[in-house]
Tab-separated table of C-alpha atoms and ligand atoms in Angstrom:
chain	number	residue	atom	x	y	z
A	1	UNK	CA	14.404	-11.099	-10.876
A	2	UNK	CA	11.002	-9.491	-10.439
A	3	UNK	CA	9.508	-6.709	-11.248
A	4	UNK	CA	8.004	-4.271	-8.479
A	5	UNK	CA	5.719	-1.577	-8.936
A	6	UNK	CA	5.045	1.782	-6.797
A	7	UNK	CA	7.824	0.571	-4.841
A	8	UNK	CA	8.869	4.062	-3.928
A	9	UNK	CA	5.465	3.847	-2.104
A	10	UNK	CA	4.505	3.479	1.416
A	11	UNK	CA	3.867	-0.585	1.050
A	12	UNK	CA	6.130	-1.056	-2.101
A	13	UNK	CA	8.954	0.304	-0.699
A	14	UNK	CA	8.796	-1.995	2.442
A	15	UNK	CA	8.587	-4.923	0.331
A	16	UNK	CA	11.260	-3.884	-1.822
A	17	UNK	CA	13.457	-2.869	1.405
A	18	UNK	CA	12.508	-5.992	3.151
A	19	UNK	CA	12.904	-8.348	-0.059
A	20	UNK	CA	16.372	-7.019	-0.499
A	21	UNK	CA	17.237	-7.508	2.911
A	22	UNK	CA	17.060	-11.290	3.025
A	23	UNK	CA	17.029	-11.824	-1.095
A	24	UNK	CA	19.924	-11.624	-3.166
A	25	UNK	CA	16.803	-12.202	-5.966
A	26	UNK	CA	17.161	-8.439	-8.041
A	27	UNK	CA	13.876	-6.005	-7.886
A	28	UNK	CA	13.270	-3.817	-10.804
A	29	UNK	CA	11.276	-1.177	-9.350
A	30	UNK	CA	9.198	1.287	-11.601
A	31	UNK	CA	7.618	3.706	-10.200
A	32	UNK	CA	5.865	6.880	-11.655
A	33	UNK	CA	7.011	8.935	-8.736
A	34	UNK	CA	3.646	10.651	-8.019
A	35	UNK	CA	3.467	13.025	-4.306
A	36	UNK	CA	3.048	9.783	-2.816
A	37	UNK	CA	6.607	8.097	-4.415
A	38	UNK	CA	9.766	9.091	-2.901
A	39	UNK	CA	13.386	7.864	-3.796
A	40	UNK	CA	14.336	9.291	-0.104
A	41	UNK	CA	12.737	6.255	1.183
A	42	UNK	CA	15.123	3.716	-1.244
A	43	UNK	CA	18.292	5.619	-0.337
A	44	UNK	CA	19.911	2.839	1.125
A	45	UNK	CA	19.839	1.076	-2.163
A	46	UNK	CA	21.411	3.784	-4.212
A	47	UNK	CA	24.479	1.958	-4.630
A	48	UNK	CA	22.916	-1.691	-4.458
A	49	UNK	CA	23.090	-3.219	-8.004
A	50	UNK	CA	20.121	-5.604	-7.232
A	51	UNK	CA	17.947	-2.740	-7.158
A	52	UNK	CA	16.982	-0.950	-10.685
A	53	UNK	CA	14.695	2.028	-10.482
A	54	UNK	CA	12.842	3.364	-13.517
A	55	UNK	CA	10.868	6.006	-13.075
A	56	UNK	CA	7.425	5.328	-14.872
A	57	UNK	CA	3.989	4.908	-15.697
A	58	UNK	CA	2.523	0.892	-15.644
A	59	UNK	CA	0.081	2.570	-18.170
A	60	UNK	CA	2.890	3.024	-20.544
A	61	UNK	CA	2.723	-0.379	-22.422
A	62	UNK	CA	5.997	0.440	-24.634
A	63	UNK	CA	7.799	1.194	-21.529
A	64	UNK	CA	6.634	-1.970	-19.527
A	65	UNK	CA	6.862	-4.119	-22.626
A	66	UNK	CA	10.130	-3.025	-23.056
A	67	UNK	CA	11.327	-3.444	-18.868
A	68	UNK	CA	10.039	-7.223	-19.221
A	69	UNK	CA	11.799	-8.301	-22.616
A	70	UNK	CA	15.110	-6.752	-21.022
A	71	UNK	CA	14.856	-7.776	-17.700
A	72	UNK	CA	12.687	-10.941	-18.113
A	73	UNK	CA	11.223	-10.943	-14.598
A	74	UNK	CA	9.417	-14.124	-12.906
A	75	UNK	CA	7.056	-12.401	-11.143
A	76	UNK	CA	5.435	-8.767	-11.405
A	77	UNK	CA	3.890	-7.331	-8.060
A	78	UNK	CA	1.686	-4.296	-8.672
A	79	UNK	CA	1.989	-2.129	-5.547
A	80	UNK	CA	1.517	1.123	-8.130
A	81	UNK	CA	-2.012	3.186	-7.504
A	82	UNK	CA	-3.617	5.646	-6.421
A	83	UNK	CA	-4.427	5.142	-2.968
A	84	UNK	CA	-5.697	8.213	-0.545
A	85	UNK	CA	-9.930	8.079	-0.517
A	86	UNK	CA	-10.355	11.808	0.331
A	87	UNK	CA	-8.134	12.669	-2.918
A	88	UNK	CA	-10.632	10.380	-4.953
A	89	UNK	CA	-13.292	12.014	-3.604
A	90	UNK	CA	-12.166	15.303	-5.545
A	91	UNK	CA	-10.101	14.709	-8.252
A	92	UNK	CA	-11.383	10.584	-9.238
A	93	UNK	CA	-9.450	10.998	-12.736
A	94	UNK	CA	-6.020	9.542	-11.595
A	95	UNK	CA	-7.451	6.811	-9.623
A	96	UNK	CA	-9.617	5.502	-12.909
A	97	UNK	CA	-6.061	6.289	-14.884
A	98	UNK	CA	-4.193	4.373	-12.890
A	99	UNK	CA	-5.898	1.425	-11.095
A	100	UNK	CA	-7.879	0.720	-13.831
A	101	UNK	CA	-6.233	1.807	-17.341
A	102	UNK	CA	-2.621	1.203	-15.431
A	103	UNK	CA	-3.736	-1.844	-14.192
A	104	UNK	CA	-5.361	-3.093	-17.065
A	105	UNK	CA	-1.994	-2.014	-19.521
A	106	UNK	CA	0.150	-3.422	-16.972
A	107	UNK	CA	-1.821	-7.260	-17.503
A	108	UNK	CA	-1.741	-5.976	-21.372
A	109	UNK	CA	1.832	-6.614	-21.070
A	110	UNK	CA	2.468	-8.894	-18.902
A	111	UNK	CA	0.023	-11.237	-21.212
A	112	UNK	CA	2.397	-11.033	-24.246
A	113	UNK	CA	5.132	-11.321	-22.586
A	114	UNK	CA	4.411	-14.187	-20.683
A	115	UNK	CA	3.556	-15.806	-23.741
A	116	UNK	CA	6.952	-15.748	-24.833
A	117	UNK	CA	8.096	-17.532	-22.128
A	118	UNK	CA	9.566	-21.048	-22.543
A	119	UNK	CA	7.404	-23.818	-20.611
A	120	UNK	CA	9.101	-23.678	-17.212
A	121	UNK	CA	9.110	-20.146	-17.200
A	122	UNK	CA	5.745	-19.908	-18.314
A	123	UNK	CA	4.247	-22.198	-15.473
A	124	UNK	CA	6.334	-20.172	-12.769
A	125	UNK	CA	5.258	-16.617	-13.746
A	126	UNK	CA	3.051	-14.999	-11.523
A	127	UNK	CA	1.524	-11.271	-11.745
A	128	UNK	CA	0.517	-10.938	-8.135
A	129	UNK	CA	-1.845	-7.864	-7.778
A	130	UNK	CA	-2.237	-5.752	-4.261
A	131	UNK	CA	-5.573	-4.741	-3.328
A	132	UNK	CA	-7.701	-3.686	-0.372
A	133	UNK	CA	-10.214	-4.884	1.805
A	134	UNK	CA	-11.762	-1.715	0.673
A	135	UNK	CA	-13.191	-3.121	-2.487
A	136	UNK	CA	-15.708	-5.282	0.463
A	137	UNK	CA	-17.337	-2.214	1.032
A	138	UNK	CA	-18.850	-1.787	4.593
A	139	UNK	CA	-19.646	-4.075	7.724
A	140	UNK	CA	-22.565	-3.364	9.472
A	141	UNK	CA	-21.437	-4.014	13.476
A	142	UNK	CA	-22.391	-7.438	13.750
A	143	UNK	CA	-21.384	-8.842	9.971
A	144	UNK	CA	-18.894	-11.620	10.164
A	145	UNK	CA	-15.502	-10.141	8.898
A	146	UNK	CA	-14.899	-10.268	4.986
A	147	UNK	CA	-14.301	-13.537	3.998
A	148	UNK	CA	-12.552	-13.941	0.061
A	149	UNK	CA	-15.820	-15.199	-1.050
A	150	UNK	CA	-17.713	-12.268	-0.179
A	151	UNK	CA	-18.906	-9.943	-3.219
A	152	UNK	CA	-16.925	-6.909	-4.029
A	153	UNK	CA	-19.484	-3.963	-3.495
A	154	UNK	CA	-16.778	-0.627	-3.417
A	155	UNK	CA	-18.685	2.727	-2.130
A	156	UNK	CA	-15.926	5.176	-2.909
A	157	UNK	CA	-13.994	6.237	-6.526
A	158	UNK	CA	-11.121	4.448	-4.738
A	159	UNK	CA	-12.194	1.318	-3.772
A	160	UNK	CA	-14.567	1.291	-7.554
A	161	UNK	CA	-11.305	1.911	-9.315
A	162	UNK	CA	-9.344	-0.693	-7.237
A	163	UNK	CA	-12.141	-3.301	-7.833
A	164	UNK	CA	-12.295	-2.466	-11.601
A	165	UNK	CA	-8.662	-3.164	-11.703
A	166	UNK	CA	-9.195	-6.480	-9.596
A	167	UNK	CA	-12.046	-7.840	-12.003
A	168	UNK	CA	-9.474	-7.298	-15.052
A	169	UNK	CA	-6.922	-9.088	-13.296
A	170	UNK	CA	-8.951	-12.079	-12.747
A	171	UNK	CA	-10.531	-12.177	-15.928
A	172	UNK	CA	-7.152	-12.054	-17.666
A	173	UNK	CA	-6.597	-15.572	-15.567
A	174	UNK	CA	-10.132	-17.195	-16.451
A	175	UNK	CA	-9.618	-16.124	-19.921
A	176	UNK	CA	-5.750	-16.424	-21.126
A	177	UNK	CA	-4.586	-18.417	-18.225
A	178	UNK	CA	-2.289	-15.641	-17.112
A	179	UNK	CA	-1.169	-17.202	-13.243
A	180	UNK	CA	-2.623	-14.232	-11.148
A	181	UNK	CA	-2.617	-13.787	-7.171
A	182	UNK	CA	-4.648	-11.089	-5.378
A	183	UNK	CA	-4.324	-10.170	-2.345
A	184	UNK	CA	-6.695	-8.100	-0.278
A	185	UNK	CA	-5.466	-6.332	3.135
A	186	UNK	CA	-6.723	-3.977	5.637
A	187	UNK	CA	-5.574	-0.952	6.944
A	188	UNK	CA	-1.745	-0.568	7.385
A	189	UNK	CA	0.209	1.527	9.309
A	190	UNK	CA	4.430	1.646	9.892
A	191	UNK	CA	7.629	3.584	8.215
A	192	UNK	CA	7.495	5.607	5.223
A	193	UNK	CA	3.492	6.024	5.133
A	194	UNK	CA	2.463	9.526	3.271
A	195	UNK	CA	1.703	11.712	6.280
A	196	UNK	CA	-1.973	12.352	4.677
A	197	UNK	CA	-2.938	8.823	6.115
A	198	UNK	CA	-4.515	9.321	9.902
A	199	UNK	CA	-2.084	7.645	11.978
A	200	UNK	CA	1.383	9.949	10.508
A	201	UNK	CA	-1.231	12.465	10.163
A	202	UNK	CA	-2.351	12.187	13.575
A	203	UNK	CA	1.968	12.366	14.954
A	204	UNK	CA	2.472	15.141	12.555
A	205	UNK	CA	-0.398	17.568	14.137
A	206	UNK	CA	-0.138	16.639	17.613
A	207	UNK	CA	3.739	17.267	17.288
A	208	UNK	CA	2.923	20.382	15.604
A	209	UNK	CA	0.719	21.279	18.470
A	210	UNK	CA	-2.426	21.445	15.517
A	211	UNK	CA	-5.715	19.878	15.794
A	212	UNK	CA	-6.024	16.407	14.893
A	213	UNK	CA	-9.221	15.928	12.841
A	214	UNK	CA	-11.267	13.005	13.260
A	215	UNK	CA	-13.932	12.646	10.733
A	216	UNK	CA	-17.514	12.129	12.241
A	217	UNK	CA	-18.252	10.643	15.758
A	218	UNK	CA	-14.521	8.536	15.083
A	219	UNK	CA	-16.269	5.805	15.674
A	220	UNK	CA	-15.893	4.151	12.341
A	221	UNK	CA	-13.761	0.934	12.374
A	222	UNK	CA	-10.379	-0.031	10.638
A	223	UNK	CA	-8.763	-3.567	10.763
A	224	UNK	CA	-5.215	-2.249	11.428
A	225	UNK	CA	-1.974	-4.537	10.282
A	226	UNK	CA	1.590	-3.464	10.630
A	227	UNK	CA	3.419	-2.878	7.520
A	228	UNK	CA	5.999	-5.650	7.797
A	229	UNK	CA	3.415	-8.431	8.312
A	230	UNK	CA	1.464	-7.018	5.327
A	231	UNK	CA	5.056	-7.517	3.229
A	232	UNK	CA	5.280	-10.872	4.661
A	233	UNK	CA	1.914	-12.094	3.728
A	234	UNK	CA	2.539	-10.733	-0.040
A	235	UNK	CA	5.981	-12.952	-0.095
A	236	UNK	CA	4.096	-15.997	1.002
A	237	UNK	CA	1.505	-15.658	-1.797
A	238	UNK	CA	3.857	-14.782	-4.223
A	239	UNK	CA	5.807	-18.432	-3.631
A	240	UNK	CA	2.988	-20.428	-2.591
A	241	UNK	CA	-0.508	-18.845	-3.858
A	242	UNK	CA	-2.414	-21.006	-5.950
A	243	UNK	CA	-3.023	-19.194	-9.365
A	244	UNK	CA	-6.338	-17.675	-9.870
A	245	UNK	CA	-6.765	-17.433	-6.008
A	246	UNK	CA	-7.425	-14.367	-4.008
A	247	UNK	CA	-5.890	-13.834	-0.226
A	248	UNK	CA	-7.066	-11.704	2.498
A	249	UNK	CA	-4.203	-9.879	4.735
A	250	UNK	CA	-5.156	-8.888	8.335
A	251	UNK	CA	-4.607	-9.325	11.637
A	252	UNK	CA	-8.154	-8.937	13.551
A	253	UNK	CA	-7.544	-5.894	15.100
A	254	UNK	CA	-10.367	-4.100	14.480
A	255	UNK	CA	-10.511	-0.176	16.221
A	256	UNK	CA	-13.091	2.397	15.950
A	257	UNK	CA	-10.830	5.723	14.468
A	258	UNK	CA	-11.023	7.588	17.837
A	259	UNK	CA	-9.163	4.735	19.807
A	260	UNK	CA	-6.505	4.615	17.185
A	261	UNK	CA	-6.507	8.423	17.856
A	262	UNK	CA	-5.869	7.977	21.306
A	263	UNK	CA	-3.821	5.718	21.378
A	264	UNK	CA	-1.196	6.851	18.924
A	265	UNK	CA	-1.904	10.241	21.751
A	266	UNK	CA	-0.939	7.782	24.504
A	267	UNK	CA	2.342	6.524	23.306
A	268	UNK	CA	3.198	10.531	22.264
A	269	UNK	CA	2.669	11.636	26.128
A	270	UNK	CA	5.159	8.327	26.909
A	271	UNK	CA	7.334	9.169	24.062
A	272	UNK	CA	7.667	12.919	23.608
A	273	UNK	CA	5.421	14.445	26.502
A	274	UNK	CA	4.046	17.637	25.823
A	275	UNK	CA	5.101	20.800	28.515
A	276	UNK	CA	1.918	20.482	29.911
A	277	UNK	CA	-1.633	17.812	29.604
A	278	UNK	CA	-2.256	15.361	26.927
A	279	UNK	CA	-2.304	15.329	23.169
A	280	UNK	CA	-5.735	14.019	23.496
A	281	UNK	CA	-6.561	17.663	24.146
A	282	UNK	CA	-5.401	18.344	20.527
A	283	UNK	CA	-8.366	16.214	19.069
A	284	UNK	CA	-10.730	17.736	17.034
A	285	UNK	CA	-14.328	16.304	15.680
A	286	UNK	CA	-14.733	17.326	11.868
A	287	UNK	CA	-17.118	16.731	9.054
A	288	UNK	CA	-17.267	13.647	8.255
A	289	UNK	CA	-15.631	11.928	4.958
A	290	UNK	CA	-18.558	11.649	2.127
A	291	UNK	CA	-19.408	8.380	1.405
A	292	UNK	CA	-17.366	7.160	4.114
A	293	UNK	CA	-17.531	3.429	5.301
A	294	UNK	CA	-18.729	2.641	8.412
A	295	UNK	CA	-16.591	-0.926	9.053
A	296	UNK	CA	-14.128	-2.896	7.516
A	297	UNK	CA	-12.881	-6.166	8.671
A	298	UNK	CA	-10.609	-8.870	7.538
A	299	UNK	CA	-10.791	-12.673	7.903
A	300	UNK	CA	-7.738	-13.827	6.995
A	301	UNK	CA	-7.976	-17.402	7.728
A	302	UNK	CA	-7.528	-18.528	3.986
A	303	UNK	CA	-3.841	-16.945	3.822
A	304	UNK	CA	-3.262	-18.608	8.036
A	305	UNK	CA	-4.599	-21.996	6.830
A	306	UNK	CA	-3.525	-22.980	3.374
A	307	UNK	CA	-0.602	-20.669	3.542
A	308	UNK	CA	0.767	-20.613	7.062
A	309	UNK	CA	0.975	-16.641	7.350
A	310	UNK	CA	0.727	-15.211	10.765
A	311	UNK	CA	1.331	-11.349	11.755
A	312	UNK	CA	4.609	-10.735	13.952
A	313	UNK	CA	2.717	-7.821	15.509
A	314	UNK	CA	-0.256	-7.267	17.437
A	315	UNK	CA	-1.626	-3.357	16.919
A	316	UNK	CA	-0.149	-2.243	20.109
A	317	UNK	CA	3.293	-3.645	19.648
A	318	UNK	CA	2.833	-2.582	15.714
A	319	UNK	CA	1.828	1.066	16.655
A	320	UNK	CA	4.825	1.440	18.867
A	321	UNK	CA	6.853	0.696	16.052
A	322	UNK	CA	5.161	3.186	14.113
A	323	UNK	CA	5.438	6.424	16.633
A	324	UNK	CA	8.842	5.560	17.412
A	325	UNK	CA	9.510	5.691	13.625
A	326	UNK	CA	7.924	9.410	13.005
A	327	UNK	CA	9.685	10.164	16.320
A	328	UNK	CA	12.816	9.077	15.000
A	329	UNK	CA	12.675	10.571	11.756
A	330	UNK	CA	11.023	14.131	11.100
A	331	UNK	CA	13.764	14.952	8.467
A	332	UNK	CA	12.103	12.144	6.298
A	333	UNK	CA	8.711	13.766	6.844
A	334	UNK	CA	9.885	17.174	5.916
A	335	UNK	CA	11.159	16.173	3.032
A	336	UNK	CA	8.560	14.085	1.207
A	337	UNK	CA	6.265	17.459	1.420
A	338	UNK	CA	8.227	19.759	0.212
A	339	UNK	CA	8.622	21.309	-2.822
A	340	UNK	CA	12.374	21.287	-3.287
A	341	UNK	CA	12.190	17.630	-3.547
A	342	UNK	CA	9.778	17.179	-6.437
A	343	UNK	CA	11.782	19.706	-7.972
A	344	UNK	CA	15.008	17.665	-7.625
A	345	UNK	CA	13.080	14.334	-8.782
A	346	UNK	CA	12.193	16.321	-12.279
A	347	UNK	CA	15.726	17.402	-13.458
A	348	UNK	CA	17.359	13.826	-11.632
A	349	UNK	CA	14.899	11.566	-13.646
A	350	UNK	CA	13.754	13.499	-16.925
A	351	UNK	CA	16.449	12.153	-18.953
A	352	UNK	CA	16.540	8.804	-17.080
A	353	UNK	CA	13.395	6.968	-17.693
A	354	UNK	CA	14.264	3.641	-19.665
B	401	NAD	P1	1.082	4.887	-1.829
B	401	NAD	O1	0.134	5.917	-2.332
B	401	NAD	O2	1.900	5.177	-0.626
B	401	NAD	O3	2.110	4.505	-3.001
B	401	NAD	C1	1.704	4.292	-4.327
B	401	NAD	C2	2.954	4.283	-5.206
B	401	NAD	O4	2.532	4.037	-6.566
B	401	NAD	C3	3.708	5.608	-5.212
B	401	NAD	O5	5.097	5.372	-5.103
B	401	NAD	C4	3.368	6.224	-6.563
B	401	NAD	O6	4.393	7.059	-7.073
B	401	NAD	C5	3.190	4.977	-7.409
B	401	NAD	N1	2.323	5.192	-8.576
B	401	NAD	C6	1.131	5.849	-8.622
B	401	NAD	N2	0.641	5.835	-9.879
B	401	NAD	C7	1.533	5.153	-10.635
B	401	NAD	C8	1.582	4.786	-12.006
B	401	NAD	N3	0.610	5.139	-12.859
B	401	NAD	N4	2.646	4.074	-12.463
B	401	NAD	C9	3.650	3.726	-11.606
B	401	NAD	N5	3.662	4.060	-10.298
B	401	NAD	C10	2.612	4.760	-9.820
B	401	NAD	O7	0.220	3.573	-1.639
B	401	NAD	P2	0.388	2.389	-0.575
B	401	NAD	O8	-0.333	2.747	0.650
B	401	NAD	O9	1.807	1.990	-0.527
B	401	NAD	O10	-0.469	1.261	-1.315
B	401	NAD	C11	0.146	0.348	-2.211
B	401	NAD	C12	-0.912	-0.611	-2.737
B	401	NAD	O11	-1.474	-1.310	-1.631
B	401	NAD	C13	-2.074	0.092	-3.434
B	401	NAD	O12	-2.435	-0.674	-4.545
B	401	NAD	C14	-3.180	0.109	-2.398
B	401	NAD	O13	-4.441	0.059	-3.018
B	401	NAD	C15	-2.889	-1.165	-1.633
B	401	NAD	N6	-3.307	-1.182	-0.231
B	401	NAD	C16	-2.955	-0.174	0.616
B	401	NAD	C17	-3.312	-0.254	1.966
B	401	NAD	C18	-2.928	0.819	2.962
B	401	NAD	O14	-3.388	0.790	4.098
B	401	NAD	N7	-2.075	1.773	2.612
B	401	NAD	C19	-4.032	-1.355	2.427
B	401	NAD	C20	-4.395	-2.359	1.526
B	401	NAD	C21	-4.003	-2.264	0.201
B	402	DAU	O1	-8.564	-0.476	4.151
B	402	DAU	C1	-7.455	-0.369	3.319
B	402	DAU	C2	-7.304	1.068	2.866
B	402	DAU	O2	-6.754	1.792	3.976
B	402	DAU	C3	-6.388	1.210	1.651
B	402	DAU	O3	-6.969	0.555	0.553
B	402	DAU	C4	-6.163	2.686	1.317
B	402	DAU	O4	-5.237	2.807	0.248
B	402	DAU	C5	-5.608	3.382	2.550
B	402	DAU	O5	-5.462	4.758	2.294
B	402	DAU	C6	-6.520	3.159	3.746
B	402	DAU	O6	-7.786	3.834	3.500
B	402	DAU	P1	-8.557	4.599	4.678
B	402	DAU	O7	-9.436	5.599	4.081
B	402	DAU	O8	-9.147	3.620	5.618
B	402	DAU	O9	-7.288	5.266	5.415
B	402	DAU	P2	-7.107	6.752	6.051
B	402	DAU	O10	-5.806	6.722	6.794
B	402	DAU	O11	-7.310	7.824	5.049
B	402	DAU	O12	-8.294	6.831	7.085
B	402	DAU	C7	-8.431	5.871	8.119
B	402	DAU	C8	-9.702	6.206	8.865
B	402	DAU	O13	-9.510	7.441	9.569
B	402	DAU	C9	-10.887	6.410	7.967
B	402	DAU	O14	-12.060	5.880	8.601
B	402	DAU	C10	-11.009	7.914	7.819
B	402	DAU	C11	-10.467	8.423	9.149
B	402	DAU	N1	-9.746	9.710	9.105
B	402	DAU	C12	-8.779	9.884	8.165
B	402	DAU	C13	-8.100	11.066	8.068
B	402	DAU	C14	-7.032	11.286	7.012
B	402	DAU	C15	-10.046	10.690	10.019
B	402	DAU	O15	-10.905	10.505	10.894
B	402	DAU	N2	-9.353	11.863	9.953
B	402	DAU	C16	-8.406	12.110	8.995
B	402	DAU	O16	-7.832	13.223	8.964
C-alpha cells in the first residue's frame, strides 16, 4: 500500500480518487483536516476498504511512526501543506509548522522506518514529495521557463516554507540515502479546489453576481495545468523517478491572470448566461497581492523526456472541465465553507484518530 498525505485536499484527493480508480494498490490517507481538507470530497470511498483515512498531523512523529509500522507502506506521497499565499502573507505560522516542521517529522519517520525494511523493500521505498514551481520565484518576461536546475529563490512565506521543506527532503537523500522524488508543478486548476483559489473564486463571485477581484493590472502570469494531468505526472515519478531527482509538472500554458479571468467569464456566458451582458462586467481591479510574483513558468521537458509524461489537456479543454464542474456542483461548494461541516468533522473524528 502507500501512504498519502493531505489527500482530503484539492490535489491529494484527485490522486487518491484517481489512484483508486484504476489501482486495487490500498491508500492510507492522513490528513489533518484543516479548512482546506474535506471528507465530502472522499465520499465515494466511504465504504471502499482500500481506502483508510486517519485524521492527522504529519508533524506528529508517534502517530506517523506508528501508521508506517502497521501499515508498512512502499511509498509515502506528501500532498499535506499549507498552500494559499495570501493566508501566508498574514498568519506565516502554519505554513513554517507544517511545510517545514511537518515536512521535516514526516522524513523523521519515514528515515527509521525505512531502515527497518528488508533489502527489497528497502531499495523500492520511495518518499515522493509535492512541491511548486513557486519555490523558482519570478520570471522576468523574457526568462526561459524554470528548468529543474534553476536555483530555488522563494519571495513569499509560502513558497520559503515549501522550499525549506524541499531542501530537507533532499538532504535526507544526500545524507541517509533515503530514495526521495520531488516534484515541482505549476498552477492547477479542476474539481474539488478550495474556492479561495482565483479560478473557483472567480465562478463563485460571478455566479453570485459579486465582483471578481483581480489583484494589480492582472497581468501577472500563471503556467496553468489541469488537475488530472498533474495526478498523472506524480504516478509516473512515483514508478519511474530516479531517486534523488527532482521533476517539473506543467503544460506551457502560460496566461497573464486577467485572461484566465476572462476566460473562465466566457465559458460562464456559454454555460450559465447571465439575464442580461457579460460576467466580464463583474471584474474588479484590486490592490495588488504584497510580494506578489510577477511570472512563473514551467519547463517540463525532464518529466516528457526521461519519463514519457504528457498532459491530456490543453488549458482551454482543461478549464471547461473545470466550470462545468463548479456548475455541476454548488452543493459541494456550500458545504466545504460552512460551519456546520467543521462542526460535524470534530465530534465524527475526535475519538477516531489512530
Ligand atoms: P490544499 O490546501 O487544497 O490541501 C492541503 C491538504 O493538506 C488539506 O487536506 C489539509 O487538511 C492537509 N493538511 C494541512 N496541514 C496538514 C498537516 N499538518 N498534516 C496533515 N495534513 C495537513 O492544497 P493543494 O492545492 O491540494 O496542494 C497540495 C500540495 O501540492 C501542496 O504541497 C502544494 O504546495 C502543492 N502544489 C499545489 C499547487 C496548486 O496549484 N494548488 C501547485 C503545485 C504544487
Ligand atoms: O504555482 C503553484 C502555486 O499555485 C501553488 O504552489 C499554490 O499552492 C497555489 O495556491 C497556487 O498559488 P497562486 O498564488 O499562484 O494561486 P492563486 O489562485 O491564489 O492566485 C493565482 C493568481 O491570481 C495569482 O497571480 C494571484 C491572482 N489572484 C488571486 C486571487 C485569489 C487574483 O488576481 N485575485 C484573487 O482574488
Amino acid at each position: 500500500m502507500i501512504l498519502v498525505t493531505g489527500g482530503a485536499g484539492f490535489i491529494g484527493a484527485n490522486f487518491v480518487l484517481g489512484w483508486l480508480a484504476v489501482h486495487d494498490e490500498p491508500v492510507v490517507n492522513l490528513d489533518k483536516l484543516t479548512y482546506a481538507g474535506n471528507l465530502e470530497t472522499l465520499r465515494p470511498l466511504q465504504d471502499d476498504l482500500r481506502h483508510v483515512f486517519v485524521q492527522g498531523d504529519i508533524g506528529d512523529g508517534a502517530l506517523v511512526a506508528g501508521l508506517l509500522a502497521r501499515h508498512q507502506p512502499r511509498a509515502i506521497v506528501n500532498f499535506a501543506a499549507e498552500s494559499h499565499v495570501d493566508r501566508a502573507t498574514s498568519s506565516p505560522e502554519n505554513f513554517v509548522q507544517t511545510n517545514i516542521v511537518g515536512t521535516f517529522r514526516l522524513l523523521e519517520a519515514a528515515r527509521q522506518y525505512w531502515g527497518t525494511l528488508a533489502t527489497e523493500a528497502r531499495s523500492g521505498f520511495r518518499f515522493l514529495q509535492v512541491s511548486t514551481d513557486e519555490v523558482y520565484g519570478s520570471l522576468v518576461p523574457t526568462a526561459a521557463a524554470f528548468s529543474e536546475t534553476h536555483a530555488y529563490q522563494p519571495n513569499n512565506p509560502y513558497s520559503a516554507s515549501k522550499a525549506a521543506g524541499d531542501h530537507l527532503v533532499r538532504a535526507y537523500h544526500h545524507t541517509h540515502g533515503l530514495p526521495v522524488l520531488t516534484t515541482n508543478c505549476s498552477n492547477n486548476h479542476g474539481p474539488f479546489q478550495f474556492p479561495e483559489k482565483l479560478i473557483p473564486l472567480v465562478i463563485g463571485n460571478a455566479l453570485a453576481g459579486k465582483p471578481l477581484p483581480v489583484y494589480g493590472d492582472g497581468l501577472h502570469i500563471r503556467d496553468w495545468l489541469y488537475v488530472g494531468d498533474h495526478c498523472r505526472a506524480i504516478e509516473c515519478v512515483l514508478e519511474s523517478g530516479t531517486p534523488g531527482e527532482s521533476y517539473n509538472v506543467g503544460a506551457s500554458s502560460e496566461k497573464t491572470n486577467i485572461d484566465v479571468v476572462e476566460s473562465v467569464c466566457a465559458l460562464l456566458d456559454e454555460l450559465r448566461p447571465r439575464a442580461q451582458g457579460s460576467y466580464r462586467e463583474q471584474i474588479a481591479f484590486v490592490q495588488d497581492r504584497p510580494g506578489h510574483d510577477r511570472r512563473y513558468a514551467i519547463a517540463a521537458r525532464k518529466l516528457m523526456m526521461e519519463l514519457g509524461w504528457k498532459p491530456a489537456e490543453t488549458f482551454e479543454t482543461g478549464l471547461r472541465k473545470t466550470v462545468q464542474w463548479y456548475l455541476d456542483h454548488p452543493d459541494w461548494v456550500n458545504y466545504v465553507q460552512s460551519g456546520a461541516y467543521k462542526e460535524w468533522v470534530q465530534l465524527q473524528y475526535r475519538e477516531t484518530a489512530a
